[in-house]
Amino acid sequence: NAGVTQTPKFRILKIGQSMTLQCTQDMNHNYMYWYRQDPGMGLKLIYYSVGAGITDKGEVPNGYNVSRSTTEDFPLRLELAAPSQTSVYFCASSNQDSPRGYGYTFGSGTRLTVV
Amino acid sequence: AQRVTQPEKLLSVFKGAPVELKCNYSYSGSPELFWYVQYSRQRLQLLLRHISRESIKGFTADLNKGETSFHLKKPFAQEEDSAMYYCAPVNYQLIWGAGTKLIIKP
């Protein structure tokens, strides 16, 4: 079991460029999440999905888009990258009932720098 | 907003000393909380679930509804406990704590 896999691990973008952060899970979890972690701050929810075809905004969705065409994949798209999007991005997944029992399974993170 | 607060950004204690990482919450309903740990260059891992009342790596945490707290405790700190610790709500729509960096000095 690979769990939650994120790619790439590191990326440097120029202002105005676009990119997609990939996230795949092999646990058949129906819930998936994207968080960003800024230095000295807690995790902030960007977008989440409760199942294939269903996505919704979290606390800080501006500048991002997501899609969920399959249970396994939940890519995060950055359009027109800005320095404020420099952060570490974490993808996570959970079962609908497992947050209470087993919490979230996190990916290893993507460190993004926008210059 | 309903949120979790960790008042200490950094906590530094000597090896063998007791450790207490503070977590306070503000909820309108019944809270359900976790502690997550992030060791250097590793992903976030679940450390404790408040519903299980278990002890992991010597850490325990009790939900105190009167004080609205879920502090993480360990009686004797070890160097390998150095990490970032996050108090987290079960409900993903709620706001995580900012994390406490724990440094165990030899």
mmCIF file of C-alpha atoms in Angstrom:
data_model
loop_
_atom_site.group_PDB
_atom_site.id
_atom_site.type_symbol
_atom_site.label_atom_id
_atom_site.label_comp_id
_atom_site.label_asym_id
_atom_site.label_seq_id
_atom_site.Cartn_x
_atom_site.Cartn_y
_atom_site.Cartn_z
ATOM 1 C CA ASN A 1 0.000 0.000 0.000
ATOM 2 C CA ALA A 2 1.494 3.312 -1.080
ATOM 3 C CA GLY A 3 -1.049 5.398 0.852
ATOM 4 C CA VAL A 4 -1.161 8.976 -0.426
ATOM 5 C CA THR A 5 1.351 9.878 -3.114
ATOM 6 C CA GLN A 6 2.130 13.464 -4.074
ATOM 7 C CA THR A 7 4.216 14.700 -6.963
ATOM 8 C CA PRO A 8 6.396 16.645 -7.413
ATOM 9 C CA LYS A 9 8.225 16.981 -4.091
ATOM 10 C CA PHE A 10 9.744 20.325 -5.007
ATOM 11 C CA ARG A 11 9.004 22.950 -7.623
ATOM 12 C CA ILE A 12 10.059 26.482 -8.426
ATOM 13 C CA LEU A 13 7.634 28.534 -10.490
ATOM 14 C CA LYS A 14 7.917 31.969 -11.989
ATOM 15 C CA ILE A 15 5.178 34.488 -11.324
ATOM 16 C CA GLY A 16 2.309 33.942 -13.729
ATOM 17 C CA GLN A 17 3.155 30.330 -14.550
ATOM 18 C CA SER A 18 0.716 27.493 -13.947
ATOM 19 C CA MET A 19 1.168 23.978 -12.638
ATOM 20 C CA THR A 20 -0.716 20.977 -11.336
ATOM 21 C CA LEU A 21 0.113 19.215 -8.091
ATOM 22 C CA GLN A 22 -0.761 15.567 -8.341
ATOM 23 C CA CYS A 23 -2.266 13.491 -5.541
ATOM 24 C CA THR A 24 -3.197 9.812 -5.679
ATOM 25 C CA GLN A 25 -4.414 7.465 -2.962
ATOM 26 C CA ASP A 26 -4.838 3.706 -3.151
ATOM 27 C CA MET A 27 -6.920 3.156 -0.004
ATOM 28 C CA ASN A 28 -10.303 3.681 -1.646
ATOM 29 C CA HIS A 29 -10.919 6.668 0.610
ATOM 30 C CA ASN A 30 -13.831 8.765 -0.466
ATOM 31 C CA TYR A 31 -12.702 12.016 1.211
ATOM 32 C CA MET A 32 -9.660 13.908 -0.069
ATOM 33 C CA TYR A 33 -8.214 17.264 0.925
ATOM 34 C CA TRP A 34 -5.618 19.810 -0.070
ATOM 35 C CA TYR A 35 -3.912 21.844 2.636
ATOM 36 C CA ARG A 36 -1.196 24.454 2.574
ATOM 37 C CA GLN A 37 1.268 24.973 5.378
ATOM 38 C CA ASP A 38 2.920 28.351 5.632
ATOM 39 C CA PRO A 39 5.911 28.904 7.945
ATOM 40 C CA GLY A 40 4.796 29.253 11.546
ATOM 41 C CA MET A 41 1.181 28.603 10.639
ATOM 42 C CA GLY A 42 -1.138 25.660 10.910
ATOM 43 C CA LEU A 43 -2.620 23.781 8.022
ATOM 44 C CA LYS A 44 -5.171 25.692 5.995
ATOM 45 C CA LEU A 45 -7.731 23.835 3.925
ATOM 46 C CA ILE A 46 -7.746 24.851 0.258
ATOM 47 C CA TYR A 47 -10.269 22.448 -1.267
ATOM 48 C CA TYR A 48 -11.814 19.154 -0.354
ATOM 49 C CA SER A 49 -13.791 16.410 -2.023
ATOM 50 C CA VAL A 50 -16.282 13.979 -0.510
ATOM 51 C CA GLY A 51 -16.302 11.697 -3.530
ATOM 52 C CA ALA A 52 -15.690 11.464 -7.246
ATOM 53 C CA GLY A 53 -17.285 14.373 -9.052
ATOM 54 C CA ILE A 54 -17.828 16.403 -5.873
ATOM 55 C CA THR A 55 -15.528 19.188 -4.720
ATOM 56 C CA ASP A 56 -15.935 22.182 -2.465
ATOM 57 C CA LYS A 57 -13.962 25.186 -1.271
ATOM 58 C CA GLY A 58 -12.108 25.272 1.989
ATOM 59 C CA GLU A 59 -10.723 28.225 3.894
ATOM 60 C CA VAL A 60 -8.275 29.563 1.249
ATOM 61 C CA PRO A 61 -9.436 28.522 -2.261
ATOM 62 C CA ASN A 62 -8.530 31.658 -4.222
ATOM 63 C CA GLY A 63 -5.951 31.048 -6.929
ATOM 64 C CA TYR A 64 -6.545 27.292 -7.005
ATOM 65 C CA ASN A 65 -8.770 24.799 -8.749
ATOM 66 C CA VAL A 66 -9.383 21.096 -8.246
ATOM 67 C CA SER A 67 -11.107 18.218 -9.956
ATOM 68 C CA ARG A 68 -12.051 14.731 -8.822
ATOM 69 C CA SER A 69 -12.821 12.534 -11.789
ATOM 70 C CA THR A 70 -11.850 9.305 -9.983
ATOM 71 C CA THR A 71 -11.799 8.125 -6.380
ATOM 72 C CA GLU A 72 -8.019 7.821 -6.511
ATOM 73 C CA ASP A 73 -6.926 11.186 -7.925
ATOM 74 C CA PHE A 74 -7.351 14.733 -6.648
ATOM 75 C CA PRO A 75 -5.088 17.150 -8.547
ATOM 76 C CA LEU A 76 -4.646 20.758 -7.461
ATOM 77 C CA ARG A 77 -4.216 23.344 -10.184
ATOM 78 C CA LEU A 78 -2.460 26.671 -9.664
ATOM 79 C CA GLU A 79 -3.251 29.256 -12.296
ATOM 80 C CA LEU A 80 -1.143 32.411 -12.577
ATOM 81 C CA ALA A 81 1.210 31.620 -9.712
ATOM 82 C CA ALA A 82 1.886 34.409 -7.214
ATOM 83 C CA PRO A 83 4.571 34.746 -4.499
ATOM 84 C CA SER A 84 1.812 34.414 -1.878
ATOM 85 C CA GLN A 85 1.375 30.818 -3.013
ATOM 86 C CA THR A 86 4.870 29.904 -1.871
ATOM 87 C CA SER A 87 4.124 27.189 0.678
ATOM 88 C CA VAL A 88 4.211 23.494 1.408
ATOM 89 C CA TYR A 89 1.171 21.700 0.061
ATOM 90 C CA PHE A 90 -0.207 18.544 1.605
ATOM 91 C CA CYS A 91 -2.759 16.201 0.186
ATOM 92 C CA ALA A 92 -4.689 13.968 2.582
ATOM 93 C CA SER A 93 -7.436 11.394 2.471
ATOM 94 C CA SER A 94 -9.863 9.723 4.842
ATOM 95 C CA ASN A 95 -12.886 7.483 4.889
ATOM 96 C CA GLN A 96 -16.180 9.121 5.584
ATOM 97 C CA ASP A 97 -16.286 7.512 8.985
ATOM 98 C CA SER A 98 -12.577 7.179 9.665
ATOM 99 C CA PRO A 99 -11.788 10.739 10.698
ATOM 100 C CA ARG A 100 -13.221 9.879 14.062
ATOM 101 C CA GLY A 101 -11.366 6.622 14.303
ATOM 102 C CA TYR A 102 -8.252 6.850 12.247
ATOM 103 C CA GLY A 103 -7.787 10.430 11.146
ATOM 104 C CA TYR A 104 -6.285 11.534 7.913
ATOM 105 C CA THR A 105 -3.547 9.915 5.843
ATOM 106 C CA PHE A 106 -1.179 12.541 4.522
ATOM 107 C CA GLY A 107 1.093 12.679 1.521
ATOM 108 C CA SER A 108 4.720 13.693 1.914
ATOM 109 C CA GLY A 109 4.107 17.234 0.688
ATOM 110 C CA THR A 110 5.125 19.464 -2.193
ATOM 111 C CA ARG A 111 7.382 22.420 -1.468
ATOM 112 C CA LEU A 112 6.492 25.167 -3.928
ATOM 113 C CA THR A 113 8.410 28.408 -4.370
ATOM 114 C CA VAL A 114 7.110 31.183 -6.612
ATOM 115 C CA VAL A 115 9.722 33.722 -7.699
ATOM 116 C CA ALA B 1 -14.971 30.486 13.720
ATOM 117 C CA GLN B 2 -14.669 27.179 15.477
ATOM 118 C CA ARG B 3 -11.018 26.556 15.925
ATOM 119 C CA VAL B 4 -8.191 24.910 17.769
ATOM 120 C CA THR B 5 -5.447 27.045 19.334
ATOM 121 C CA GLN B 6 -1.915 26.078 20.287
ATOM 122 C CA PRO B 7 -0.488 28.997 22.269
ATOM 123 C CA GLU B 8 3.163 27.947 22.132
ATOM 124 C CA LYS B 9 5.051 28.106 18.839
ATOM 125 C CA LEU B 10 8.197 26.707 20.404
ATOM 126 C CA LEU B 11 8.806 24.569 23.448
ATOM 127 C CA SER B 12 12.276 23.530 24.520
ATOM 128 C CA VAL B 13 12.895 21.106 27.384
ATOM 129 C CA PHE B 14 15.758 18.940 28.558
ATOM 130 C CA LYS B 15 15.845 15.201 27.985
ATOM 131 C CA GLY B 16 14.144 13.428 30.846
ATOM 132 C CA ALA B 17 12.000 16.410 31.800
ATOM 133 C CA PRO B 18 8.202 16.362 31.591
ATOM 134 C CA VAL B 19 6.561 17.803 28.493
ATOM 135 C CA GLU B 20 3.168 19.439 28.094
ATOM 136 C CA LEU B 21 2.029 20.778 24.742
ATOM 137 C CA LYS B 22 -1.041 22.939 25.105
ATOM 138 C CA CYS B 23 -4.134 22.821 22.949
ATOM 139 C CA ASN B 24 -7.346 24.747 23.518
ATOM 140 C CA TYR B 25 -10.473 24.626 21.451
ATOM 141 C CA SER B 26 -13.575 26.670 20.856
ATOM 142 C CA TYR B 27 -16.500 24.648 19.618
ATOM 143 C CA SER B 28 -20.206 24.944 19.800
ATOM 144 C CA GLY B 29 -20.687 21.184 19.781
ATOM 145 C CA SER B 30 -18.825 18.207 21.180
ATOM 146 C CA PRO B 31 -15.184 18.327 20.166
ATOM 147 C CA GLU B 32 -13.350 15.465 18.592
ATOM 148 C CA LEU B 33 -9.636 15.987 18.418
ATOM 149 C CA PHE B 34 -6.371 14.426 17.364
ATOM 150 C CA TRP B 35 -2.712 15.089 17.913
ATOM 151 C CA TYR B 36 -0.524 14.829 14.821
ATOM 152 C CA VAL B 37 3.266 14.761 14.738
ATOM 153 C CA GLN B 38 5.642 15.760 11.955
ATOM 154 C CA TYR B 39 9.236 14.629 12.349
ATOM 155 C CA SER B 40 11.927 16.375 10.356
ATOM 156 C CA ARG B 41 11.504 15.746 6.620
ATOM 157 C CA GLN B 42 8.624 13.329 7.177
ATOM 158 C CA ARG B 43 4.915 13.515 6.570
ATOM 159 C CA LEU B 44 2.310 14.262 9.173
ATOM 160 C CA GLN B 45 1.385 11.200 11.215
ATOM 161 C CA LEU B 46 -1.454 10.570 13.571
ATOM 162 C CA LEU B 47 -0.181 10.393 17.134
ATOM 163 C CA LEU B 48 -3.283 10.245 19.326
ATOM 164 C CA ARG B 49 -7.038 10.093 18.992
ATOM 165 C CA HIS B 50 -8.953 11.480 21.907
ATOM 166 C CA ILE B 51 -11.680 8.866 21.649
ATOM 167 C CA SER B 52 -9.279 5.986 22.139
ATOM 168 C CA ARG B 53 -7.569 7.276 25.314
ATOM 169 C CA GLU B 54 -4.468 5.404 24.273
ATOM 170 C CA SER B 55 -0.820 6.121 24.996
ATOM 171 C CA ILE B 56 1.516 6.307 22.031
ATOM 172 C CA LYS B 57 5.289 6.679 22.450
ATOM 173 C CA GLY B 58 4.623 7.594 26.078
ATOM 174 C CA PHE B 59 2.325 10.506 25.163
ATOM 175 C CA THR B 60 -1.168 10.893 26.557
ATOM 176 C CA ALA B 61 -3.848 13.532 26.140
ATOM 177 C CA ASP B 62 -7.058 14.073 28.043
ATOM 178 C CA LEU B 63 -9.994 16.039 26.800
ATOM 179 C CA ASN B 64 -10.972 18.536 29.508
ATOM 180 C CA LYS B 65 -14.351 19.918 28.594
ATOM 181 C CA GLY B 66 -14.404 22.280 31.556
ATOM 182 C CA GLU B 67 -11.177 23.980 30.471
ATOM 183 C CA THR B 68 -11.816 23.289 26.771
ATOM 184 C CA SER B 69 -8.350 21.796 26.483
ATOM 185 C CA PHE B 70 -6.647 18.733 25.021
ATOM 186 C CA HIS B 71 -3.085 19.065 26.234
ATOM 187 C CA LEU B 72 -0.477 16.513 25.161
ATOM 188 C CA LYS B 73 1.748 15.205 27.949
ATOM 189 C CA LYS B 74 4.750 12.983 28.416
ATOM 190 C CA PRO B 75 6.422 12.436 31.776
ATOM 191 C CA PHE B 76 9.999 11.975 30.493
ATOM 192 C CA ALA B 77 10.996 13.573 27.203
ATOM 193 C CA GLN B 78 13.361 11.795 24.820
ATOM 194 C CA GLU B 79 15.512 13.327 22.105
ATOM 195 C CA GLU B 80 13.554 11.525 19.392
ATOM 196 C CA ASP B 81 10.444 13.410 20.487
ATOM 197 C CA SER B 82 11.805 16.553 18.812
ATOM 198 C CA ALA B 83 9.236 17.386 16.111
ATOM 199 C CA MET B 84 6.328 19.616 15.181
ATOM 200 C CA TYR B 85 3.094 18.757 16.950
ATOM 201 C CA TYR B 86 -0.347 19.754 15.744
ATOM 202 C CA CYS B 87 -3.625 19.638 17.570
ATOM 203 C CA ALA B 88 -6.266 18.970 14.954
ATOM 204 C CA PRO B 89 -10.045 18.811 14.792
ATOM 205 C CA VAL B 90 -11.699 15.711 13.384
ATOM 206 C CA ASN B 91 -14.027 17.860 11.330
ATOM 207 C CA TYR B 92 -12.011 18.969 8.300
ATOM 208 C CA GLN B 93 -14.017 22.157 8.031
ATOM 209 C CA LEU B 94 -12.590 23.425 11.296
ATOM 210 C CA ILE B 95 -9.322 25.233 11.754
ATOM 211 C CA TRP B 96 -6.152 23.456 12.811
ATOM 212 C CA GLY B 97 -3.812 24.654 15.514
ATOM 213 C CA ALA B 98 -0.676 26.440 14.260
ATOM 214 C CA GLY B 99 1.585 23.795 15.684
ATOM 215 C CA THR B 100 4.218 23.688 18.408
ATOM 216 C CA LYS B 101 7.832 22.938 17.655
ATOM 217 C CA LEU B 102 9.195 20.728 20.412
ATOM 218 C CA ILE B 103 12.947 20.654 20.915
ATOM 219 C CA ILE B 104 14.439 18.177 23.353
ATOM 220 C CA LYS B 105 17.848 19.262 24.548
ATOM 221 C CA PRO B 106 20.396 16.581 25.503
#
